[in-house]
Coordinates of C-alpha atoms in Angstrom, one line a residue:
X1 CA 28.9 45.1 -53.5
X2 CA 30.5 47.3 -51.7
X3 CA 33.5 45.5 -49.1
X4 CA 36.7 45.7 -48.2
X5 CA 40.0 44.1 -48.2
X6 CA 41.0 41.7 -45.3
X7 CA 43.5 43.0 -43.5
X8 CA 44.8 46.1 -41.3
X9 CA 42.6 49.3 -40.7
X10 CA 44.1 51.2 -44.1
X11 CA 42.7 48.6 -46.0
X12 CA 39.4 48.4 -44.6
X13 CA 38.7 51.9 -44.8
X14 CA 41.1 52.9 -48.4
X15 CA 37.7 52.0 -50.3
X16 CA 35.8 54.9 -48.3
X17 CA 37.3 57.9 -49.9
X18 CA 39.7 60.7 -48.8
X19 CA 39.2 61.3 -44.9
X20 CA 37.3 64.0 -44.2
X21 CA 38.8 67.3 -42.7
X22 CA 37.4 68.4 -39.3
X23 CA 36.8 71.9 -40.3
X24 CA 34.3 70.2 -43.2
X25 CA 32.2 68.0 -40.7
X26 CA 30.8 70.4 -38.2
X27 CA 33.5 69.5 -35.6
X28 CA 35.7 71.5 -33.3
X29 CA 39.5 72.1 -34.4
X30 CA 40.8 73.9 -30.8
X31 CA 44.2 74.2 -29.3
X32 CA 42.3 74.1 -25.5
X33 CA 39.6 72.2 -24.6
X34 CA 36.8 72.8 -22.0
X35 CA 37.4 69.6 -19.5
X36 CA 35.8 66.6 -20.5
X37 CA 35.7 63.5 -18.5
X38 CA 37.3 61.2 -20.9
X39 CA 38.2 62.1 -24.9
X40 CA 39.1 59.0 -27.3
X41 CA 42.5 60.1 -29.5
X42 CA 43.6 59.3 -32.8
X43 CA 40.4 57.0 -33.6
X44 CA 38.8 56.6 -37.1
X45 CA 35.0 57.3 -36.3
X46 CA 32.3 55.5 -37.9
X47 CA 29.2 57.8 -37.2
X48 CA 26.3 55.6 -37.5
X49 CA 25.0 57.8 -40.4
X50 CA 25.8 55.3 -43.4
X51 CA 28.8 58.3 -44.2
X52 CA 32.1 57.3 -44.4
X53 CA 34.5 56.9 -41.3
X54 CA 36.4 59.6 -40.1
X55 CA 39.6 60.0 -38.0
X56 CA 39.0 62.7 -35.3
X57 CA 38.6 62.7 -31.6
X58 CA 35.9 62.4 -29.2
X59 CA 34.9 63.8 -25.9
X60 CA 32.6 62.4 -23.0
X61 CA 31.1 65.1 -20.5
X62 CA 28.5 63.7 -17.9
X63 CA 26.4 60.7 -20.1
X64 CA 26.6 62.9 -23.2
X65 CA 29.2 63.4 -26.0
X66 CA 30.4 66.8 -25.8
X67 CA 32.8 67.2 -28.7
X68 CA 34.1 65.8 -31.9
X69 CA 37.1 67.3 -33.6
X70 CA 41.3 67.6 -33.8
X71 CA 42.0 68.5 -29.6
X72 CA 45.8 69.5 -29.6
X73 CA 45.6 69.6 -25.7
X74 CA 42.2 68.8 -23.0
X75 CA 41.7 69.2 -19.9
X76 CA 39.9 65.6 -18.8
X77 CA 40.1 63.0 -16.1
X78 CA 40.9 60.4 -18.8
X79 CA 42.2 59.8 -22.1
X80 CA 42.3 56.5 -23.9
X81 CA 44.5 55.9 -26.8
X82 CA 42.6 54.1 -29.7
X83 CA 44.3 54.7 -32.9
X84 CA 44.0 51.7 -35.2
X85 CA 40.9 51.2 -33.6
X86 CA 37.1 52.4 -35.0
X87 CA 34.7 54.5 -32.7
X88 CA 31.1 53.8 -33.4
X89 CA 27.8 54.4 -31.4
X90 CA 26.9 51.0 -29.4
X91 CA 25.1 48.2 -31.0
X92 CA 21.5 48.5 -30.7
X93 CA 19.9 44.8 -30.4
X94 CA 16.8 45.5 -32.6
X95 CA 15.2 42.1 -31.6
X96 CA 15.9 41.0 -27.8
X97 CA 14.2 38.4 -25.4
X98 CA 15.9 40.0 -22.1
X99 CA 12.5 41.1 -20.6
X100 CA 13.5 39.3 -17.9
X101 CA 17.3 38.7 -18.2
X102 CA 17.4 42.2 -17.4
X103 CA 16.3 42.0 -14.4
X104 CA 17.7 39.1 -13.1
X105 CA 21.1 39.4 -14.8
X106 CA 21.7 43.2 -14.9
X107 CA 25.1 42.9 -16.0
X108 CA 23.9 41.5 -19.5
X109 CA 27.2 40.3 -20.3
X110 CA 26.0 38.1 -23.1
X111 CA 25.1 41.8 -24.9
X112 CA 27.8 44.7 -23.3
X113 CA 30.5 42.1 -24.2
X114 CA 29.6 42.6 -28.3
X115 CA 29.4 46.5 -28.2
X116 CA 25.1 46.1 -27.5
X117 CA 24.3 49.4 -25.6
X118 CA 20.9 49.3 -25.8
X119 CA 18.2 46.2 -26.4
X120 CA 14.7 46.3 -27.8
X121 CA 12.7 43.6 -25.8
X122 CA 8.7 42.4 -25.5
X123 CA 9.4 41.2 -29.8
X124 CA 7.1 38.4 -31.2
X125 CA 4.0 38.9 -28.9
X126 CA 6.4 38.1 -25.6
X127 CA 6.2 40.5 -23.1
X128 CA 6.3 40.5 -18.8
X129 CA 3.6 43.1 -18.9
X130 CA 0.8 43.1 -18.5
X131 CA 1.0 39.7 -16.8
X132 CA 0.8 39.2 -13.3
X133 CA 0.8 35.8 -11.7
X134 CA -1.2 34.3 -14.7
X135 CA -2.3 30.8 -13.4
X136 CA -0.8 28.9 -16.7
X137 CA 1.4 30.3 -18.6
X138 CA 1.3 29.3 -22.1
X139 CA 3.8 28.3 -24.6
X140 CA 6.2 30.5 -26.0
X141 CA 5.8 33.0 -22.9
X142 CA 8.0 31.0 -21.1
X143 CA 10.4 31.9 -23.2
X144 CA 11.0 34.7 -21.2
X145 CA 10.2 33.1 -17.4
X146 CA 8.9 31.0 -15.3
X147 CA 5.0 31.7 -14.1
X148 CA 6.9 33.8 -10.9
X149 CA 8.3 36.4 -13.1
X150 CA 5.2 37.3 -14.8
X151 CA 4.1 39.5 -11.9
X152 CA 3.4 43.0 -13.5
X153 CA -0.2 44.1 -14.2
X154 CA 0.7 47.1 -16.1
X155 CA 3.9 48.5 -17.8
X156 CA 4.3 51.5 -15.9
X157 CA 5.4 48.8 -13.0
X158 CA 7.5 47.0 -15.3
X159 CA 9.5 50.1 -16.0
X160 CA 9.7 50.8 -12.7
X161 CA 11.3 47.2 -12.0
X162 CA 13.9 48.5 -14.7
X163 CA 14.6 51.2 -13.6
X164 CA 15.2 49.8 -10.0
X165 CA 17.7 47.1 -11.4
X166 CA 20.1 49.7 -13.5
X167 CA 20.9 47.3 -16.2
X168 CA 24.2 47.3 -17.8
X169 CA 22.3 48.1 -21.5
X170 CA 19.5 50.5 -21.9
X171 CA 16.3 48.9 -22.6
X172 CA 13.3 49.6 -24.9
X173 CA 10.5 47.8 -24.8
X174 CA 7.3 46.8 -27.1
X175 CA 4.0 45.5 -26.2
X176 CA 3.4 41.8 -27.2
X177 CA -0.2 41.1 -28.6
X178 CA -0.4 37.5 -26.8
X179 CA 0.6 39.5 -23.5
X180 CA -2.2 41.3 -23.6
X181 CA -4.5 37.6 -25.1
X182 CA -3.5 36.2 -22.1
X183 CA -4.3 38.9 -19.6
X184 CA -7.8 39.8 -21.1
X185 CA -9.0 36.1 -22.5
X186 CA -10.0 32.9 -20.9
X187 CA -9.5 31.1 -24.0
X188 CA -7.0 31.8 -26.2
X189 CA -7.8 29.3 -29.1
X190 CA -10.3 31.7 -30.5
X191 CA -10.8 35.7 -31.6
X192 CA -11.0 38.1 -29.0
X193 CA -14.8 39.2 -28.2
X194 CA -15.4 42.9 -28.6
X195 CA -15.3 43.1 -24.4
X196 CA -11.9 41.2 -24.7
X197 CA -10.0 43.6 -27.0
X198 CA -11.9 46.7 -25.6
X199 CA -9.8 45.5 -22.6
X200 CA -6.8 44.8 -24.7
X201 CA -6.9 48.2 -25.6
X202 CA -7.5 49.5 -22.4
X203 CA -4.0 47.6 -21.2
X204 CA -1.9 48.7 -24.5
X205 CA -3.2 52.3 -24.4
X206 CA -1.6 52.4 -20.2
X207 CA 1.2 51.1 -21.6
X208 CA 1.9 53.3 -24.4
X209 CA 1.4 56.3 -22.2
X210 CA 4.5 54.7 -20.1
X211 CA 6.7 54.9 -22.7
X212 CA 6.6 51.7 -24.8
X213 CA 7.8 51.5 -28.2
X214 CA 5.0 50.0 -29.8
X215 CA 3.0 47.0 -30.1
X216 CA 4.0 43.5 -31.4
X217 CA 2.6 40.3 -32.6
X218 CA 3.2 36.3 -32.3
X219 CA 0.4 34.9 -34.7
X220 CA 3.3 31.8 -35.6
X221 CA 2.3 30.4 -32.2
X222 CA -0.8 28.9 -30.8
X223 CA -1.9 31.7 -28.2
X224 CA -1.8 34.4 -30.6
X225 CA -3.1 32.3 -33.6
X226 CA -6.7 33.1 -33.6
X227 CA -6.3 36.4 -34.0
X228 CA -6.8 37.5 -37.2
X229 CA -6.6 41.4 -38.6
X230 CA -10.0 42.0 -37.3
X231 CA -8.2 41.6 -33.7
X232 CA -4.9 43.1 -34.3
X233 CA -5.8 46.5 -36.7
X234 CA -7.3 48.1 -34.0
X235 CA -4.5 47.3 -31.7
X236 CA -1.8 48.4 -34.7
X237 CA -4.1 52.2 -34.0
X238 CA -3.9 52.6 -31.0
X239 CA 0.0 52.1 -31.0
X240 CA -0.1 54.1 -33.8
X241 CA -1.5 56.9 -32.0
X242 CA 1.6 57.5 -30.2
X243 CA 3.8 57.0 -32.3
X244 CA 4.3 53.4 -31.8
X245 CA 5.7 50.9 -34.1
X246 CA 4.3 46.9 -35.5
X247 CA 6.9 44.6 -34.9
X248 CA 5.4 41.2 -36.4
X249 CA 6.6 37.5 -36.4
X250 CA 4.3 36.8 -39.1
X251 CA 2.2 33.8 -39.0
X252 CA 4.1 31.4 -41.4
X253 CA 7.6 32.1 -42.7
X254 CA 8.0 28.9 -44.9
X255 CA 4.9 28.0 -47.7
X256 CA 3.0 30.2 -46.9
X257 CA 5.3 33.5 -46.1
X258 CA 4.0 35.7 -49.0
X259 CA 0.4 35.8 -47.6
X260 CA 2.2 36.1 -44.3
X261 CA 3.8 39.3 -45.1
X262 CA 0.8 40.7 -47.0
X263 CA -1.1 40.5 -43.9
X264 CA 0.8 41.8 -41.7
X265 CA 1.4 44.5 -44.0
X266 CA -2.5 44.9 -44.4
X267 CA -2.6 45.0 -40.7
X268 CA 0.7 48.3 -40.1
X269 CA -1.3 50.0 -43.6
X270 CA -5.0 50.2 -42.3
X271 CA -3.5 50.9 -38.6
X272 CA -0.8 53.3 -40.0
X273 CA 2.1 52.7 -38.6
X274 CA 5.4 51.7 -39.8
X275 CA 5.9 48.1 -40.2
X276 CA 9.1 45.5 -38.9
X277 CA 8.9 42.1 -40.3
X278 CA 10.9 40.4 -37.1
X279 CA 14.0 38.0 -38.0
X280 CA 12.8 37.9 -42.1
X281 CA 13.4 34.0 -43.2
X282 CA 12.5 31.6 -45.7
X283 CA 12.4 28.7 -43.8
X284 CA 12.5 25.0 -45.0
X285 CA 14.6 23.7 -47.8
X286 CA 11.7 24.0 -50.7
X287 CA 11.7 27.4 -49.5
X288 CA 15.4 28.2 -50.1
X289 CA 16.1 31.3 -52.6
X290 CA 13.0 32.3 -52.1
X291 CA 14.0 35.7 -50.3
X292 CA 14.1 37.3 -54.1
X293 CA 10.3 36.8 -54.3
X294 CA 9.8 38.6 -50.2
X295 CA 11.9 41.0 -50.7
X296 CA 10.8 42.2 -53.5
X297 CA 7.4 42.2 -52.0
X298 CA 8.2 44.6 -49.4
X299 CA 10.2 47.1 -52.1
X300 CA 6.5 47.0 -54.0
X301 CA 4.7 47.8 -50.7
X302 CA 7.6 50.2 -49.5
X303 CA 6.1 52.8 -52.1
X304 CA 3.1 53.1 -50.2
X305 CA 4.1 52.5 -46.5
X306 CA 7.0 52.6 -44.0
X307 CA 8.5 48.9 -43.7
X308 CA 11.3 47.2 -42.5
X309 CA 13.4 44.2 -41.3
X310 CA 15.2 42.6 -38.6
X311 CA 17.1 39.6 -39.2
X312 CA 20.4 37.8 -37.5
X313 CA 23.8 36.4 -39.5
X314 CA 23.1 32.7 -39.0
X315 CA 21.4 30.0 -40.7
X316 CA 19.6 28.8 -37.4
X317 CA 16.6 29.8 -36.0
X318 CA 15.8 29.2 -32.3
X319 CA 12.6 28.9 -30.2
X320 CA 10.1 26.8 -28.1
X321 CA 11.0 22.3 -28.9
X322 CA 8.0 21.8 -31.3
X323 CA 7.4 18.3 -33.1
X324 CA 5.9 20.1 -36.1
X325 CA 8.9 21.9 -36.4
X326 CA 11.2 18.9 -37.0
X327 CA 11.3 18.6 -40.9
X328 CA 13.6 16.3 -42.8
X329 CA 16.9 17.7 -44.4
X330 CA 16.7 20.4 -41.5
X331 CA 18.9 19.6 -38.2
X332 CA 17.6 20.3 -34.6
X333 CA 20.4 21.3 -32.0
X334 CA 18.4 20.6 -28.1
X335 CA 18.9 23.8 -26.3
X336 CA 16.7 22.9 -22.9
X337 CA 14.4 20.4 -21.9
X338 CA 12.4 20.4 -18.8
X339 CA 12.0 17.0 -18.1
X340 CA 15.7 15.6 -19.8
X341 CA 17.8 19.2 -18.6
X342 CA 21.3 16.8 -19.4
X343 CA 20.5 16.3 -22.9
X344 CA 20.2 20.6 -24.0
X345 CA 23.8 20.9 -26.4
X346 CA 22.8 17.6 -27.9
X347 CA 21.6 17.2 -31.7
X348 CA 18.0 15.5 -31.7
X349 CA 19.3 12.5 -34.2
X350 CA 21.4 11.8 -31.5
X351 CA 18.6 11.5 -28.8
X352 CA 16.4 9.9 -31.3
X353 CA 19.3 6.9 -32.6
X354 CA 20.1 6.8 -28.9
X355 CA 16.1 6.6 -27.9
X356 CA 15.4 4.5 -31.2
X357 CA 12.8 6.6 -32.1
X358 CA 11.6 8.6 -34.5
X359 CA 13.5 12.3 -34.4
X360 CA 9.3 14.1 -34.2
X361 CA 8.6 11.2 -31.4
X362 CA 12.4 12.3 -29.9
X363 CA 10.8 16.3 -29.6
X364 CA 7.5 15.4 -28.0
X365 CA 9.2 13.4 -25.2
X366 CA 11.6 16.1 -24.9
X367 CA 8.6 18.7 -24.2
X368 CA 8.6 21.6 -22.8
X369 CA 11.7 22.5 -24.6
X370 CA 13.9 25.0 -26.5
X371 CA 16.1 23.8 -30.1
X372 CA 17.8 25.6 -32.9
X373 CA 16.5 24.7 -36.5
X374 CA 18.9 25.0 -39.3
X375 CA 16.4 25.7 -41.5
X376 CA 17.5 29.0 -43.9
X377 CA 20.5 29.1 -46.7
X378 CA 23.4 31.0 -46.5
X379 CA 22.2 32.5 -49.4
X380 CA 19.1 34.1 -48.3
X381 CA 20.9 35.1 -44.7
X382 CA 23.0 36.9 -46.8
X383 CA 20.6 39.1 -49.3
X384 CA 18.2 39.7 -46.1
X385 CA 21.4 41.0 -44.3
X386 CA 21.8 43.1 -47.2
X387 CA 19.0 44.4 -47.9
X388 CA 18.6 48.2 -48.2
X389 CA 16.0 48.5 -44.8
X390 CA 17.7 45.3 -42.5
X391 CA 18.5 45.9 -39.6
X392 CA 20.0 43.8 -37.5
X393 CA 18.5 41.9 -33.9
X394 CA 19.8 38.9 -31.9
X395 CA 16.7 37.0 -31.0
X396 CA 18.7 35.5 -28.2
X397 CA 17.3 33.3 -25.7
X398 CA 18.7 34.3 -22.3
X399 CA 17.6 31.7 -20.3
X400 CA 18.1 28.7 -22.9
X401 CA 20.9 26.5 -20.8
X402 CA 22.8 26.0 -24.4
X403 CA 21.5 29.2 -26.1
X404 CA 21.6 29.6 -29.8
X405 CA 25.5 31.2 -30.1
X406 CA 23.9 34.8 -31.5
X407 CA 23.0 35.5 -28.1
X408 CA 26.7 36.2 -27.6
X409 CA 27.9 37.1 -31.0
X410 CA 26.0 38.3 -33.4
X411 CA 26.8 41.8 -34.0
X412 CA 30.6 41.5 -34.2
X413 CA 29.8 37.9 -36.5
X414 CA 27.7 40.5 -38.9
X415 CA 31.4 42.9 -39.4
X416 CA 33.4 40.0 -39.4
X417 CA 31.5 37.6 -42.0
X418 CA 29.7 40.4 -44.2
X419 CA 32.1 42.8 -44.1
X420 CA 35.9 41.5 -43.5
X421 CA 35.6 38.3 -45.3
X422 CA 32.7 38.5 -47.5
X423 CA 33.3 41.8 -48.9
X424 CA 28.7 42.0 -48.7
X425 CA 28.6 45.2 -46.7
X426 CA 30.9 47.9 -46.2
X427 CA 32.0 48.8 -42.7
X428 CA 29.9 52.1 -42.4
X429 CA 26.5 50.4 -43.8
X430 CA 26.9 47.4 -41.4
X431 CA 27.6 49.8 -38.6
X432 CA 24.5 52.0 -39.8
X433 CA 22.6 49.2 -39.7
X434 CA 23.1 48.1 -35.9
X435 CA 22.8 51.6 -35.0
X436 CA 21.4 54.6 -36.6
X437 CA 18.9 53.2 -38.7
X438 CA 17.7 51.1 -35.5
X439 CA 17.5 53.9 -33.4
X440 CA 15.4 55.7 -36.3
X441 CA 13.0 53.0 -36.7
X442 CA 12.0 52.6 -33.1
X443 CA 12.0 56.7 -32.4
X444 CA 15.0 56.2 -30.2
X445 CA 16.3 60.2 -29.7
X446 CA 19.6 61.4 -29.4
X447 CA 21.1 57.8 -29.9
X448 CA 23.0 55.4 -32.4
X449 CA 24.6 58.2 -34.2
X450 CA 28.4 59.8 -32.9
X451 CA 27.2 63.8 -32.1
X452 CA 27.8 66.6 -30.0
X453 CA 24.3 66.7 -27.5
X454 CA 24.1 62.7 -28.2
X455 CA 24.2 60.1 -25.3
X456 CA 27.3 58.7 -25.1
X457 CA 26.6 55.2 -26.0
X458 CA 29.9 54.0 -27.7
X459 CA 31.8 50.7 -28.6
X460 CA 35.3 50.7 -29.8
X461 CA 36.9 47.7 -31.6
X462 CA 39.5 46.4 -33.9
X463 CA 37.8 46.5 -37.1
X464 CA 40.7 43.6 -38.3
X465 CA 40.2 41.4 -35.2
X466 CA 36.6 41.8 -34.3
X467 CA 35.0 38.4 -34.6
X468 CA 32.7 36.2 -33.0
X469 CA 34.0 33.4 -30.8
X470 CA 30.4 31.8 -29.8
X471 CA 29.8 28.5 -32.0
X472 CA 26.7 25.7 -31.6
X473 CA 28.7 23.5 -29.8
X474 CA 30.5 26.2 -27.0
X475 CA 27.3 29.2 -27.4
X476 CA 28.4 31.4 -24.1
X477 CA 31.7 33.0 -25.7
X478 CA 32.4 36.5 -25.5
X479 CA 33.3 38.1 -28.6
X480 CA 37.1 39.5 -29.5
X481 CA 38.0 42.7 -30.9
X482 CA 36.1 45.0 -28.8
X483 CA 38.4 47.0 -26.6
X484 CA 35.5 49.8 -24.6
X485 CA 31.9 49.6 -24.6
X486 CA 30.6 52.9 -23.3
X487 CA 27.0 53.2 -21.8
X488 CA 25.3 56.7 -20.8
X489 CA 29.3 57.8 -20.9
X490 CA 30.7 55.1 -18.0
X491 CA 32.8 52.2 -19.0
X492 CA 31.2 49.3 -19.1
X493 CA 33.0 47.1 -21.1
X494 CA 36.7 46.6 -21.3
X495 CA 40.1 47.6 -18.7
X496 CA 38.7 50.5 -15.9
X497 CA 35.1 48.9 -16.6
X498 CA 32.9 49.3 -13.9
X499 CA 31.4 46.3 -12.0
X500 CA 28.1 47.5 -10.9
X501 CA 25.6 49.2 -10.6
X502 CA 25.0 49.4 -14.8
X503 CA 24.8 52.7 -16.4
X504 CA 21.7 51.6 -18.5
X505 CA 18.4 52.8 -18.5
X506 CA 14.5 52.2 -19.2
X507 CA 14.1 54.6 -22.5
X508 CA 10.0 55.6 -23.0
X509 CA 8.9 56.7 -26.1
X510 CA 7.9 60.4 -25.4
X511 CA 5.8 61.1 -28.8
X512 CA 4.3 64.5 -29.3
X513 CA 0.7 63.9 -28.9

């Protein structure tokens, strides 16, 4: 393992080598600089490459970097003092639920307030589009919203709504598979006829030419269930056609998860295109330690095909209040109830001693709901987190009322537990992993990497202070450490931060076709 010592900057960075000389990196060593708008002095730059950190400094011109080097003197509106700090590109949230939140919470607090720049939503077969007014809305999609906010028949008006709210964080967005079920079926407890996914197609191929990532599925839950390969392949091709990703919550992740995997591989293979399992876990305590056995599954199927993960630093899962969900040894936290709103923060052993019921009997009155499961080991958080192709996504739940805590801390939680005090990653591969590997495996251009021409998408934090602050019990917690946050090259996250409008953007996918 490769870690550092607790402690100040030197130590954190003395395991990375001599620093490297400007003249060596392909930076600029000038006496006079053109004028810039802001330049960052006296940082230690962590690229977003995986290569060691740096100390140079950096220059903002318009939404774009403009230079990295040694700047004896610049011209420039601004300059902000950050030695002892580390510059990095911003976080990118590889699995996000803020379809919605970003539109009716534009300053995405929850996400600028870690160093999260940009956010890839529409992940486990959730999406807004293409949905409008649908007379029921099934279970999980109101995960995202209530029926009301379901009001886009194509993506191309979705964007539009995106682009029209100026988020504080850039969003990308895939297609979710039930999405498109529940626009195009009548029933969704069965496979889609040939008419049905003719239309499906119909809908994703619209939204691909918008500009969406790619395409992903939900097969865990009831609406998307019935779908088997037969449904999804040809769906997997047509994203594939331009480009797009598979971004997959597979259909079991405890007994069963090594058939899971292998189908969902099957399904990226035959449709050829690269292949996300979305927040990897082995779920249920007789499933504990198995990680070795997945993992080593997708090294085996990584010879032939393009595969990764996404996964989040906490033991806990979080989704829709299910009875069937509710295991013994494995603790339920309530994080919104419908009918019983007073009772979300509360752990369901609680309800159930205080309701004299059952702890299963506790969940179905509880229905429609929302709950965390602690249902992984630390140990298998931990070698998924390190694994050589994790990358790293919140899952948060925006509009849970007591959200599971990594909606507000989980990329500064991943540098402080795995790096600072667990010595599991070093700095620049946890930092690589929130940001240029992300950006790589959703075709996100001229982001998540520090470079001249790049958007200027930046966080800066205390690499010895950065920590979570959001727990179970007090979830809504900004995170400390990070001094600036820097979106399309305004400050939008720490003192001089602008208010509003946000500097984010709707980023299409633009594949050469």
């Amino acid at each position: 393992m490769n870690g550092y010592e607790p402690g100040s900057l030197d130590n954190l960075l003395r395991k990375q080598g001599p620093e490297i000389n400007p003249r060596h990196a392909g930076m600029s060593t000038v006496n006079h600089s053109p004028p810039y708008d802001t330049v960052l002095r006296g940082g230690t730059l962590i690229d977003g490459t995986g290569r060691r950190p740096y100390s140079a400094d950096l220059a903002l011109k318009g939404d774009r970097i403009a230079d990295i080097g040694a700047f004896d003197s610049a011209r420039t509106a601004a300059e902000l003092d950050v030695r002892g700090r580390c510059i990095a590109p911003g976080f990118i949230d590889a699995h996000a639920h803020d379809d919605q939140a970003c539109l009716e919470d534009p300053s995405m607090r929850a996400k600028i307030s870690q160093g999260v720049t940009t956010v890839v939503v529409g992940n486990c077969g959730l999406s807004l589009a293409p949905l409008n007014n649908p007379p029921d809305l099934p279970e999980p999609l109101n995960l995202l919203g209530n029926p009301s906010d379901f009001r886009f028949s194509d993506f191309s008006s979705y964007f539009d709504a995106v682009d029209a709210a100026r988020p504080a964080a850039n969003v990308v967005s895939l297609v979710g598979h039930t999405a498109l079920r529940a626009a195009t079926m009548q029933a969704l407890d069965r496979r889609a006829t040939p008419r049905e996914l003719g239309a499906m197609l119909g809908l994703l191929d619209e939204a691909m030419r918008a500009g969406a990532a790619g395409l992903s599925s939900g097969v865990y839950y009831a609406p998307g269930r019935a779908a088997d390969n037969g449904e999804l392949i040809p769906l997997v091709r047509k994203s594939s056609e331009f480009g797009g990703v598979y971004a997959s919550h597979i259909r079991d992740e405890s007994d069963l998860v090594l058939d899971s995997i292998s189908e969902a591989l099957a399904a990226a293979r035959i449709g050829t295109a690269p292949l996300i399992i979305s927040h990897h876990k082995c779920a249920g305590t007789r499933n504990w330690g198995r990680s070795a056995e997945t993992l080593a599954l997708l090294d085996k199927a990584s010879e032939s095909q393009q595969v990764s993960v996404d996964c989040y630093p906490y033991r806990a899962g979080s989704t829709v209040l299910d009875p069937a969900f509710v295991e013994e040894g494995i603790e339920v936290l309530v994080t919104r109830s419908r009918d019983y709103p007073g009772l979300a923060g509360r752990y369901l052993h609680q309800i159930a001693s205080q309701w004299d019921c059952s702890e299963r009997e506790a969940a179905r009155r509880l229905q429609p709901g929302g709950a965390c499961y602690f249902q992984m080991s630390e140990r298998d958080v931990s070698r998924i987190i390190g694994y050589r192709s994790a990358i790293i996504g919140s899952d948060g739940l925006p509009r849970d009322p007591h959200p599971h805590p990594r909606l507000w801390g989980t990329f500064p939680r991943v540098i402080r537990r795995y790096v600072r005090e667990q010595n599991l990653l070093s700095l620049d591969t946890a930092v690589h992993k929130m940001t240029g590997m992300t950006a790589q495996r959703f075709n996100i251009t001229r982001r998540g990497t520090l470079a001249p021409g790049n958007y200027a998408d930046i966080v800066v934090f205390d690499p010895s202070s950065i920590a979570d602050r959001a727990d179970f019990g007090n979830p809504k917690q900004p995170a400390v450490g990070i001094d600036y946050v820097f979106v399309n090259g305004q400050l939008s996250w720490g003192v001089g931060a602008a208010e509003a409008p946000g500097a984010g953007r709707l980023l299409r996918n633009r594949p050469a076709r």
